[in-house]
PDB file of C-alpha atoms in Angstrom:
ATOM      1  CA  UNK A   1       0.088   0.222  -0.037  1.00  0.00           C
ATOM      2  CA  UNK A   2       1.396   3.283   1.068  1.00  0.00           C
ATOM      3  CA  UNK A   3       0.709   7.105   0.806  1.00  0.00           C
ATOM      4  CA  UNK A   4      -1.462   8.284  -2.315  1.00  0.00           C
ATOM      5  CA  UNK A   5       0.311  10.747  -4.374  1.00  0.00           C
ATOM      6  CA  UNK A   6      -1.760  13.008  -6.680  1.00  0.00           C
ATOM      7  CA  UNK A   7      -0.440  14.849  -9.546  1.00  0.00           C
ATOM      8  CA  UNK A   8      -3.699  17.188  -9.378  1.00  0.00           C
ATOM      9  CA  UNK A   9      -2.865  20.009  -7.324  1.00  0.00           C
ATOM     10  CA  UNK A  10      -4.708  23.196  -6.266  1.00  0.00           C
ATOM     11  CA  UNK A  11      -4.719  25.578  -3.402  1.00  0.00           C
ATOM     12  CA  UNK A  12      -7.153  23.576  -1.449  1.00  0.00           C
ATOM     13  CA  UNK A  13      -5.357  20.293  -1.616  1.00  0.00           C
ATOM     14  CA  UNK A  14      -2.266  21.709  -0.161  1.00  0.00           C
ATOM     15  CA  UNK A  15      -3.312  19.880   3.343  1.00  0.00           C
ATOM     16  CA  UNK A  16      -1.925  16.814   1.438  1.00  0.00           C
ATOM     17  CA  UNK A  17       1.618  18.069   1.752  1.00  0.00           C
ATOM     18  CA  UNK A  18       1.295  18.592   5.491  1.00  0.00           C
ATOM     19  CA  UNK A  19       3.628  16.140   7.477  1.00  0.00           C
ATOM     20  CA  UNK A  20       0.803  15.893   9.882  1.00  0.00           C
ATOM     21  CA  UNK A  21      -1.689  14.876   7.529  1.00  0.00           C
ATOM     22  CA  UNK A  22       0.540  12.355   5.762  1.00  0.00           C
ATOM     23  CA  UNK A  23       1.230  10.880   9.328  1.00  0.00           C
ATOM     24  CA  UNK A  24      -2.285  10.875  10.251  1.00  0.00           C
ATOM     25  CA  UNK A  25      -2.967   8.773   7.091  1.00  0.00           C
ATOM     26  CA  UNK A  26      -0.194   6.356   7.923  1.00  0.00           C
ATOM     27  CA  UNK A  27      -1.916   5.983  11.532  1.00  0.00           C
ATOM     28  CA  UNK A  28      -5.093   5.308   9.978  1.00  0.00           C
ATOM     29  CA  UNK A  29      -3.701   2.584   7.754  1.00  0.00           C
ATOM     30  CA  UNK A  30      -2.290   1.100  10.763  1.00  0.00           C
ATOM     31  CA  UNK A  31      -5.499   1.152  12.575  1.00  0.00           C
ATOM     32  CA  UNK A  32      -7.193  -0.458   9.702  1.00  0.00           C
ATOM     33  CA  UNK A  33      -4.635  -3.207   9.723  1.00  0.00           C
ATOM     34  CA  UNK A  34      -5.129  -3.781  13.471  1.00  0.00           C
ATOM     35  CA  UNK A  35      -8.865  -3.731  13.238  1.00  0.00           C
ATOM     36  CA  UNK A  36      -9.718  -5.492  10.116  1.00  0.00           C
ATOM     37  CA  UNK A  37      -6.667  -7.487   8.927  1.00  0.00           C
ATOM     38  CA  UNK A  38      -4.742  -8.916  11.942  1.00  0.00           C
ATOM     39  CA  UNK A  39      -7.416  -9.523  14.521  1.00  0.00           C
ATOM     40  CA  UNK A  40     -11.011 -10.577  14.996  1.00  0.00           C
ATOM     41  CA  UNK A  41     -12.307  -7.509  16.683  1.00  0.00           C
ATOM     42  CA  UNK A  42     -15.993  -7.056  17.172  1.00  0.00           C
ATOM     43  CA  UNK A  43     -17.486  -5.260  14.174  1.00  0.00           C
ATOM     44  CA  UNK A  44     -18.730  -2.242  16.049  1.00  0.00           C
ATOM     45  CA  UNK A  45     -15.452  -1.736  17.995  1.00  0.00           C
ATOM     46  CA  UNK A  46     -13.395  -2.024  15.122  1.00  0.00           C
ATOM     47  CA  UNK A  47     -15.530   0.538  12.853  1.00  0.00           C
ATOM     48  CA  UNK A  48     -15.470   2.892  15.768  1.00  0.00           C
ATOM     49  CA  UNK A  49     -11.563   2.712  16.401  1.00  0.00           C
ATOM     50  CA  UNK A  50     -11.157   2.864  12.541  1.00  0.00           C
ATOM     51  CA  UNK A  51     -13.628   5.946  12.374  1.00  0.00           C
ATOM     52  CA  UNK A  52     -11.860   7.806  14.878  1.00  0.00           C
ATOM     53  CA  UNK A  53      -8.250   7.367  13.717  1.00  0.00           C
ATOM     54  CA  UNK A  54      -9.611   8.201  10.046  1.00  0.00           C
ATOM     55  CA  UNK A  55     -11.313  11.262  11.377  1.00  0.00           C
ATOM     56  CA  UNK A  56      -7.912  12.809  12.624  1.00  0.00           C
ATOM     57  CA  UNK A  57      -6.645  13.381   8.742  1.00  0.00           C
ATOM     58  CA  UNK A  58     -10.160  14.098   7.742  1.00  0.00           C
ATOM     59  CA  UNK A  59     -10.620  17.048  10.062  1.00  0.00           C
ATOM     60  CA  UNK A  60      -6.944  18.352   9.127  1.00  0.00           C
ATOM     61  CA  UNK A  61      -8.246  18.405   5.550  1.00  0.00           C
ATOM     62  CA  UNK A  62     -11.813  19.935   6.241  1.00  0.00           C
ATOM     63  CA  UNK A  63     -10.176  22.598   8.444  1.00  0.00           C
ATOM     64  CA  UNK A  64      -7.608  23.367   5.621  1.00  0.00           C
ATOM     65  CA  UNK A  65     -10.389  23.958   3.089  1.00  0.00           C
ATOM     66  CA  UNK A  66     -12.030  26.514   5.196  1.00  0.00           C
ATOM     67  CA  UNK A  67     -11.272  30.235   4.663  1.00  0.00           C
ATOM     68  CA  UNK A  68     -10.582  31.435   8.252  1.00  0.00           C
ATOM     69  CA  UNK A  69      -8.108  30.726  10.484  1.00  0.00           C
ATOM     70  CA  UNK A  70     -10.586  30.307  13.582  1.00  0.00           C
ATOM     71  CA  UNK A  71     -12.656  27.575  11.558  1.00  0.00           C
ATOM     72  CA  UNK A  72      -9.116  25.762  10.741  1.00  0.00           C
ATOM     73  CA  UNK A  73      -8.268  25.887  14.273  1.00  0.00           C
ATOM     74  CA  UNK A  74     -11.578  24.724  15.299  1.00  0.00           C
ATOM     75  CA  UNK A  75     -11.383  21.614  12.994  1.00  0.00           C
ATOM     76  CA  UNK A  76      -7.842  20.922  14.174  1.00  0.00           C
ATOM     77  CA  UNK A  77      -9.155  20.562  17.866  1.00  0.00           C
ATOM     78  CA  UNK A  78     -11.728  18.241  16.477  1.00  0.00           C
ATOM     79  CA  UNK A  79      -8.903  16.212  15.000  1.00  0.00           C
ATOM     80  CA  UNK A  80      -7.248  16.397  18.321  1.00  0.00           C
ATOM     81  CA  UNK A  81     -10.441  15.046  20.071  1.00  0.00           C
ATOM     82  CA  UNK A  82     -10.468  12.287  17.630  1.00  0.00           C
ATOM     83  CA  UNK A  83      -6.879  11.411  18.384  1.00  0.00           C
ATOM     84  CA  UNK A  84      -7.700  11.163  21.865  1.00  0.00           C
ATOM     85  CA  UNK A  85     -10.467   8.863  21.315  1.00  0.00           C
ATOM     86  CA  UNK A  86      -8.389   6.679  18.926  1.00  0.00           C
ATOM     87  CA  UNK A  87      -5.764   6.303  21.320  1.00  0.00           C
ATOM     88  CA  UNK A  88      -8.171   5.267  24.026  1.00  0.00           C
ATOM     89  CA  UNK A  89      -9.815   2.675  21.693  1.00  0.00           C
ATOM     90  CA  UNK A  90      -6.566   1.147  20.907  1.00  0.00           C
ATOM     91  CA  UNK A  91      -5.584   0.825  24.798  1.00  0.00           C
ATOM     92  CA  UNK A  92      -9.017  -0.679  25.486  1.00  0.00           C
ATOM     93  CA  UNK A  93      -8.615  -3.275  22.611  1.00  0.00           C
ATOM     94  CA  UNK A  94      -5.070  -3.855  23.981  1.00  0.00           C
ATOM     95  CA  UNK A  95      -6.605  -4.335  27.725  1.00  0.00           C
ATOM     96  CA  UNK A  96      -9.180  -6.852  26.178  1.00  0.00           C
ATOM     97  CA  UNK A  97      -6.612  -8.766  24.394  1.00  0.00           C
ATOM     98  CA  UNK A  98      -7.654  -7.981  21.015  1.00  0.00           C
ATOM     99  CA  UNK A  99      -4.730  -6.015  20.077  1.00  0.00           C
ATOM    100  CA  UNK A 100      -1.074  -7.329  21.214  1.00  0.00           C
ATOM    101  CA  UNK A 101       1.259  -5.215  23.267  1.00  0.00           C
ATOM    102  CA  UNK A 102       3.647  -4.874  20.458  1.00  0.00           C
ATOM    103  CA  UNK A 103       0.905  -3.497  17.959  1.00  0.00           C
ATOM    104  CA  UNK A 104      -0.299  -0.891  20.661  1.00  0.00           C
ATOM    105  CA  UNK A 105       3.346   0.186  21.190  1.00  0.00           C
ATOM    106  CA  UNK A 106       3.508   0.434  17.100  1.00  0.00           C
ATOM    107  CA  UNK A 107       0.157   2.488  17.130  1.00  0.00           C
ATOM    108  CA  UNK A 108       1.251   4.578  20.163  1.00  0.00           C
ATOM    109  CA  UNK A 109       4.417   5.729  18.785  1.00  0.00           C
ATOM    110  CA  UNK A 110       2.894   6.886  15.489  1.00  0.00           C
ATOM    111  CA  UNK A 111      -0.161   8.198  17.415  1.00  0.00           C
ATOM    112  CA  UNK A 112       2.213  10.318  19.678  1.00  0.00           C
ATOM    113  CA  UNK A 113       4.062  11.750  16.719  1.00  0.00           C
ATOM    114  CA  UNK A 114       0.777  12.869  14.909  1.00  0.00           C
ATOM    115  CA  UNK A 115      -0.671  14.389  18.312  1.00  0.00           C
ATOM    116  CA  UNK A 116       2.631  16.423  18.709  1.00  0.00           C
ATOM    117  CA  UNK A 117       2.581  17.439  15.233  1.00  0.00           C
ATOM    118  CA  UNK A 118      -1.098  18.465  15.552  1.00  0.00           C
ATOM    119  CA  UNK A 119      -0.400  20.228  18.805  1.00  0.00           C
ATOM    120  CA  UNK A 120       2.592  22.244  17.007  1.00  0.00           C
ATOM    121  CA  UNK A 121       0.350  23.181  14.061  1.00  0.00           C
ATOM    122  CA  UNK A 122      -2.547  24.332  16.356  1.00  0.00           C
ATOM    123  CA  UNK A 123      -0.038  26.425  18.403  1.00  0.00           C
ATOM    124  CA  UNK A 124       1.504  28.211  15.297  1.00  0.00           C
ATOM    125  CA  UNK A 125      -1.977  28.914  13.816  1.00  0.00           C
ATOM    126  CA  UNK A 126      -3.021  30.449  17.171  1.00  0.00           C
ATOM    127  CA  UNK A 127      -0.216  32.764  17.324  1.00  0.00           C
ATOM    128  CA  UNK A 128      -0.634  33.737  13.552  1.00  0.00           C
ATOM    129  CA  UNK A 129      -4.236  34.304  14.366  1.00  0.00           C
ATOM    130  CA  UNK A 130      -3.300  36.378  17.634  1.00  0.00           C
ATOM    131  CA  UNK A 131      -0.662  38.322  15.697  1.00  0.00           C
ATOM    132  CA  UNK A 132      -3.399  39.003  12.936  1.00  0.00           C
ATOM    133  CA  UNK A 133      -0.742  37.629  10.548  1.00  0.00           C
ATOM    134  CA  UNK A 134      -2.898  35.557   8.459  1.00  0.00           C
ATOM    135  CA  UNK A 135      -4.204  36.246   4.905  1.00  0.00           C
ATOM    136  CA  UNK A 136      -6.207  33.345   3.800  1.00  0.00           C
ATOM    137  CA  UNK A 137      -3.946  30.512   3.394  1.00  0.00           C
ATOM    138  CA  UNK A 138      -0.693  29.260   5.281  1.00  0.00           C
ATOM    139  CA  UNK A 139       2.178  28.046   3.110  1.00  0.00           C
ATOM    140  CA  UNK A 140       1.828  24.509   1.684  1.00  0.00           C
ATOM    141  CA  UNK A 141       5.522  23.748   2.372  1.00  0.00           C
ATOM    142  CA  UNK A 142       5.555  20.606   4.688  1.00  0.00           C
ATOM    143  CA  UNK A 143       9.008  21.308   6.048  1.00  0.00           C
ATOM    144  CA  UNK A 144       7.213  24.361   8.059  1.00  0.00           C
ATOM    145  CA  UNK A 145       5.564  21.796  10.055  1.00  0.00           C
ATOM    146  CA  UNK A 146       8.788  19.687  10.962  1.00  0.00           C
ATOM    147  CA  UNK A 147       8.373  19.019  14.790  1.00  0.00           C
ATOM    148  CA  UNK A 148      12.260  19.043  14.805  1.00  0.00           C
ATOM    149  CA  UNK A 149      12.440  22.499  13.917  1.00  0.00           C
ATOM    150  CA  UNK A 150      13.153  25.182  16.550  1.00  0.00           C
ATOM    151  CA  UNK A 151      12.488  27.957  14.483  1.00  0.00           C
ATOM    152  CA  UNK A 152       8.759  28.722  13.500  1.00  0.00           C
ATOM    153  CA  UNK A 153       8.678  29.238   9.694  1.00  0.00           C
ATOM    154  CA  UNK A 154       4.994  29.697   8.990  1.00  0.00           C
ATOM    155  CA  UNK A 155       4.656  32.398   6.275  1.00  0.00           C
ATOM    156  CA  UNK A 156       2.077  33.878   3.948  1.00  0.00           C
ATOM    157  CA  UNK A 157       1.090  32.079   0.967  1.00  0.00           C
ATOM    158  CA  UNK A 158       2.212  33.709  -2.175  1.00  0.00           C
ATOM    159  CA  UNK A 159      -0.784  32.398  -4.099  1.00  0.00           C
ATOM    160  CA  UNK A 160      -3.127  35.292  -5.048  1.00  0.00           C
ATOM    161  CA  UNK A 161      -6.826  34.816  -5.776  1.00  0.00           C
ATOM    162  CA  UNK A 162      -7.840  35.479  -9.456  1.00  0.00           C
ATOM    163  CA  UNK A 163      -8.661  39.067 -10.146  1.00  0.00           C
ATOM    164  CA  UNK A 164     -12.365  40.176  -9.847  1.00  0.00           C
ATOM    165  CA  UNK A 165     -14.192  40.245 -13.247  1.00  0.00           C
ATOM    166  CA  UNK A 166     -15.673  43.800 -13.961  1.00  0.00           C
ATOM    167  CA  UNK A 167     -17.212  42.979 -17.311  1.00  0.00           C
ATOM    168  CA  UNK A 168     -20.290  41.096 -16.056  1.00  0.00           C
TER     169      UNK A 168
END
């Protein structure tokens, strides 16, 4: 399997370049394998686990598509809530011996990275919001969300909207 790579690009698909979104999709893939491929988990529990995990990436992308930083941050907090739900469900599946200790450690390690990247993105966007340093989009450079970076690198998007038509 692996990460879907599209050649189709536009301003609204920039979230696909965000490392946090890519890692969240990897986390969903792992959750899917844990719930549907490797073990026999009750169908309701596995659906809830997979849904909570997929909701992380889905809310990152939905928030990215919004036109305001306030809405984007709101969706990132929803993603953070889904993150908490996903890890809680993974722990529960482990405690009931439906997921092995090693698989829980694998999930927890990747989950921790996604969670920290998400927290960092929220922090950066809240700072941009508070500084009133936001135009309409963040940069699409995934290096700007590198958790190992010590210097915040967010900046304005250089993509400008099309000019308004005056001949209509």
